[in-house]
């Protein structure tokens, strides 16, 4: 029954012993590694593309000088998450305070969705890996009982194959699921931290908006 698999995995004896379920576990692990590297790039290496420290300092100076058109232009041509949030507030600078707050909140939610990308998939992969490990245990036991039924208990080599399949897939599922859970937890905490920075800076702008609202600037809504 498993001859095709053993032939396919002749160069990977450990995977061959784990049975076909190991192929799905390898696929899950590859996805986890890809997501891990992508999120490291976005959430750690390119942090300034999210919170925009240099941008925010310049934005604050323009707001203090009431140069709202320049502030809007700066937001328009800046690719950070913070710039998109603040621009949403600037669009409603002549409107009611609650509209400004609502615009900032909506923009913040959109950016948070982008920061949280793939995190749900990570949690799913952790759960699926555990279930695949369990499935491999079941298929290994089925294989074991099939050998016993066909050949009797006197063939230790065949019996060992079923036991190896059951144990290897269980171990493989745990080896993938445990780090994936830790990675998911770390990135979730990282997203919460970055979201806190965005919220803090949006709140600072919101506190200034009452003064800006009274000035009735000539900023055109775009």
Short mmCIF file of C-alpha atoms in Angstrom, two decimals:
data_model
loop_
_atom_site.label_atom_id
_atom_site.label_comp_id
_atom_site.label_asym_id
_atom_site.label_seq_id
_atom_site.Cartn_x
_atom_site.Cartn_y
_atom_site.Cartn_z
CA UNK A 1 0.00 0.00 0.00
CA UNK A 2 2.83 2.38 0.86
CA UNK A 3 5.35 1.17 -1.73
CA UNK A 4 4.80 4.23 -3.94
CA UNK A 5 5.52 6.51 -1.01
CA UNK A 6 8.68 4.65 -0.04
CA UNK A 7 9.91 4.84 -3.64
CA UNK A 8 9.14 8.56 -3.80
CA UNK A 9 10.91 9.32 -0.54
CA UNK A 10 13.88 7.01 -1.06
CA UNK A 11 16.20 9.94 -0.41
CA UNK A 12 14.34 10.94 2.75
CA UNK A 13 14.07 7.83 4.89
CA UNK A 14 12.71 9.61 7.94
CA UNK A 15 9.86 11.13 5.94
CA UNK A 16 9.21 7.79 4.28
CA UNK A 17 8.84 6.12 7.66
CA UNK A 18 6.28 8.72 8.67
CA UNK A 19 3.98 7.87 5.77
CA UNK A 20 2.10 10.17 3.37
CA UNK A 21 0.88 12.41 6.21
CA UNK A 22 4.45 13.65 6.56
CA UNK A 23 4.15 15.30 3.15
CA UNK A 24 1.35 17.52 4.44
CA UNK A 25 3.35 18.30 7.57
CA UNK A 26 6.30 19.37 5.42
CA UNK A 27 3.96 21.62 3.44
CA UNK A 28 2.66 23.19 6.67
CA UNK A 29 6.19 23.78 7.91
CA UNK A 30 7.14 25.46 4.63
CA UNK A 31 4.18 27.84 4.96
CA UNK A 32 5.13 28.65 8.53
CA UNK A 33 8.70 29.48 7.52
CA UNK A 34 7.50 31.68 4.64
CA UNK A 35 5.09 33.60 6.88
CA UNK A 36 7.72 33.93 9.59
CA UNK A 37 10.23 35.50 7.21
CA UNK A 38 7.62 37.83 5.66
CA UNK A 39 6.38 39.04 9.04
CA UNK A 40 9.95 39.52 10.31
CA UNK A 41 10.55 41.79 7.32
CA UNK A 42 7.36 43.80 7.82
CA UNK A 43 7.04 43.98 11.61
CA UNK A 44 10.70 44.13 12.66
CA UNK A 45 13.04 45.18 9.87
CA UNK A 46 10.76 47.78 8.27
CA UNK A 47 9.16 49.12 11.43
CA UNK A 48 9.59 52.73 10.31
CA UNK A 49 7.30 52.03 7.35
CA UNK A 50 4.55 51.58 9.94
CA UNK A 51 5.05 54.15 12.68
CA UNK A 52 7.08 56.64 10.59
CA UNK A 53 9.19 58.36 13.26
CA UNK A 54 10.83 60.84 10.89
CA UNK A 55 7.55 61.51 9.13
CA UNK A 56 5.74 62.12 12.41
CA UNK A 57 8.29 64.65 13.62
CA UNK A 58 7.91 66.63 10.40
CA UNK A 59 4.12 66.28 10.51
CA UNK A 60 3.99 67.66 14.05
CA UNK A 61 6.05 70.69 13.07
CA UNK A 62 3.70 71.48 10.19
CA UNK A 63 0.63 71.10 12.39
CA UNK A 64 2.10 73.41 15.04
CA UNK A 65 2.71 76.01 12.33
CA UNK A 66 -0.84 75.52 11.02
CA UNK A 67 0.55 74.54 7.62
CA UNK A 68 -2.21 72.04 6.98
CA UNK A 69 -1.89 71.92 3.21
CA UNK A 70 1.75 70.95 3.53
CA UNK A 71 0.83 68.40 6.19
CA UNK A 72 -1.75 66.89 3.86
CA UNK A 73 0.79 66.81 1.02
CA UNK A 74 3.30 65.13 3.32
CA UNK A 75 0.78 62.43 4.24
CA UNK A 76 -0.18 61.93 0.60
CA UNK A 77 3.39 61.24 -0.45
CA UNK A 78 4.44 59.16 2.53
CA UNK A 79 3.91 55.41 2.46
CA UNK A 80 3.72 54.73 6.18
CA UNK A 81 0.71 53.36 8.01
CA UNK A 82 0.74 56.39 10.30
CA UNK A 83 0.56 58.77 7.33
CA UNK A 84 -2.56 57.05 6.00
CA UNK A 85 -4.22 57.25 9.40
CA UNK A 86 -3.43 60.92 9.91
CA UNK A 87 -4.48 61.83 6.37
CA UNK A 88 -7.88 60.31 7.07
CA UNK A 89 -8.22 62.70 10.00
CA UNK A 90 -7.00 65.69 7.99
CA UNK A 91 -9.71 65.11 5.40
CA UNK A 92 -12.31 65.96 8.05
CA UNK A 93 -10.41 68.73 9.79
CA UNK A 94 -13.24 71.23 9.15
CA UNK A 95 -15.92 68.78 10.24
CA UNK A 96 -17.30 67.87 13.62
CA UNK A 97 -14.86 66.50 16.19
CA UNK A 98 -16.65 63.15 16.25
CA UNK A 99 -16.25 62.78 12.48
CA UNK A 100 -12.51 63.31 12.80
CA UNK A 101 -12.34 60.71 15.54
CA UNK A 102 -14.40 58.26 13.52
CA UNK A 103 -12.21 58.75 10.44
CA UNK A 104 -9.06 58.09 12.48
CA UNK A 105 -10.58 54.97 14.01
CA UNK A 106 -11.66 53.56 10.65
CA UNK A 107 -8.25 54.19 9.11
CA UNK A 108 -6.60 52.65 12.15
CA UNK A 109 -8.68 49.50 11.78
CA UNK A 110 -7.66 49.16 8.14
CA UNK A 111 -3.99 49.47 9.02
CA UNK A 112 -4.37 47.01 11.89
CA UNK A 113 -5.84 44.46 9.50
CA UNK A 114 -2.75 44.81 7.34
CA UNK A 115 -0.40 44.42 10.29
CA UNK A 116 -2.26 41.29 11.41
CA UNK A 117 -2.06 39.66 7.98
CA UNK A 118 -1.30 35.93 8.07
CA UNK A 119 -1.50 35.73 11.88
CA UNK A 120 -4.80 33.87 11.71
CA UNK A 121 -3.23 31.51 9.19
CA UNK A 122 -0.37 30.84 11.60
CA UNK A 123 -2.83 29.83 14.32
CA UNK A 124 -4.65 27.60 11.83
CA UNK A 125 -1.42 25.93 10.73
CA UNK A 126 -0.55 25.16 14.35
CA UNK A 127 -3.92 23.47 14.87
CA UNK A 128 -3.80 21.64 11.55
CA UNK A 129 -0.31 20.33 12.28
CA UNK A 130 -1.52 18.82 15.54
CA UNK A 131 -4.47 17.21 13.78
CA UNK A 132 -2.26 15.87 11.01
CA UNK A 133 0.00 14.35 13.64
CA UNK A 134 -3.02 12.66 15.15
CA UNK A 135 -4.13 11.48 11.72
CA UNK A 136 -0.69 9.99 11.14
CA UNK A 137 -0.97 8.15 14.43
CA UNK A 138 -4.29 6.67 13.35
CA UNK A 139 -3.03 5.64 9.91
CA UNK A 140 0.08 4.14 11.49
CA UNK A 141 -2.03 2.05 13.83
CA UNK A 142 -4.26 0.97 10.94
CA UNK A 143 -1.16 -0.12 9.07
CA UNK A 144 0.09 -1.95 12.15
CA UNK A 145 -3.14 -3.88 12.63
CA UNK A 146 -3.23 -4.63 8.91
CA UNK A 147 0.19 -6.24 9.15
CA UNK A 148 -0.83 -8.24 12.20
CA UNK A 149 -3.99 -9.39 10.42
CA UNK A 150 -2.13 -10.42 7.27
CA UNK A 151 1.14 -11.78 8.65
CA UNK A 152 0.55 -12.33 12.31
CA UNK A 153 2.64 -10.82 15.11
CA UNK A 154 5.77 -12.67 14.06
CA UNK A 155 7.13 -10.00 11.69
CA UNK A 156 8.83 -7.39 13.90
CA UNK A 157 10.11 -5.37 10.93
CA UNK A 158 6.65 -4.82 9.52
CA UNK A 159 5.26 -4.04 12.96
CA UNK A 160 8.02 -1.50 13.54
CA UNK A 161 7.01 0.31 10.33
CA UNK A 162 3.50 0.94 11.61
CA UNK A 163 4.77 2.02 15.02
CA UNK A 164 7.33 4.35 13.43
CA UNK A 165 4.66 5.96 11.26
CA UNK A 166 2.43 6.55 14.26
CA UNK A 167 5.18 8.08 16.41
CA UNK A 168 6.95 10.10 13.72
CA UNK A 169 3.82 11.90 12.56
CA UNK A 170 2.84 12.70 16.14
CA UNK A 171 6.31 14.09 16.80
CA UNK A 172 6.29 15.96 13.48
CA UNK A 173 2.97 17.59 14.28
CA UNK A 174 4.24 18.74 17.69
CA UNK A 175 7.56 19.96 16.28
CA UNK A 176 5.65 22.21 13.87
CA UNK A 177 2.77 23.25 16.13
CA UNK A 178 4.76 24.33 19.19
CA UNK A 179 7.10 26.83 17.43
CA UNK A 180 4.20 28.06 15.31
CA UNK A 181 2.21 28.87 18.43
CA UNK A 182 5.17 30.74 19.88
CA UNK A 183 5.69 32.66 16.64
CA UNK A 184 1.99 33.56 16.52
CA UNK A 185 2.09 34.81 20.10
CA UNK A 186 5.21 36.90 19.46
CA UNK A 187 3.90 38.52 16.30
CA UNK A 188 0.52 39.21 17.93
CA UNK A 189 2.30 41.02 20.76
CA UNK A 190 4.38 42.92 18.21
CA UNK A 191 1.28 44.02 16.30
CA UNK A 192 -0.35 45.19 19.54
CA UNK A 193 2.74 47.25 20.35
CA UNK A 194 2.82 48.91 16.94
CA UNK A 195 -0.93 49.49 17.05
CA UNK A 196 -0.44 51.19 20.41
CA UNK A 197 2.05 53.62 18.85
CA UNK A 198 -0.34 54.40 16.00
CA UNK A 199 -3.19 54.96 18.45
CA UNK A 200 -1.09 57.20 20.66
CA UNK A 201 -0.02 59.41 17.77
CA UNK A 202 -3.51 59.54 16.33
CA UNK A 203 -4.78 60.61 19.76
CA UNK A 204 -2.19 63.38 19.88
CA UNK A 205 -3.41 64.64 16.53
CA UNK A 206 -7.01 64.34 17.69
CA UNK A 207 -6.29 66.51 20.72
CA UNK A 208 -4.92 69.17 18.36
CA UNK A 209 -7.88 68.90 16.03
CA UNK A 210 -10.11 70.98 18.29
CA UNK A 211 -7.75 73.90 17.85
CA UNK A 212 -7.38 73.20 14.15
CA UNK A 213 -11.14 73.04 13.75
CA UNK A 214 -11.51 76.51 15.14
CA UNK A 215 -8.96 77.89 12.68
CA UNK A 216 -11.07 76.91 9.65
CA UNK A 217 -8.13 76.16 7.34
CA UNK A 218 -8.30 76.28 3.59
CA UNK A 219 -7.31 72.64 3.26
CA UNK A 220 -9.25 71.07 0.42
CA UNK A 221 -10.77 67.71 1.10
CA UNK A 222 -9.39 65.10 -1.19
#
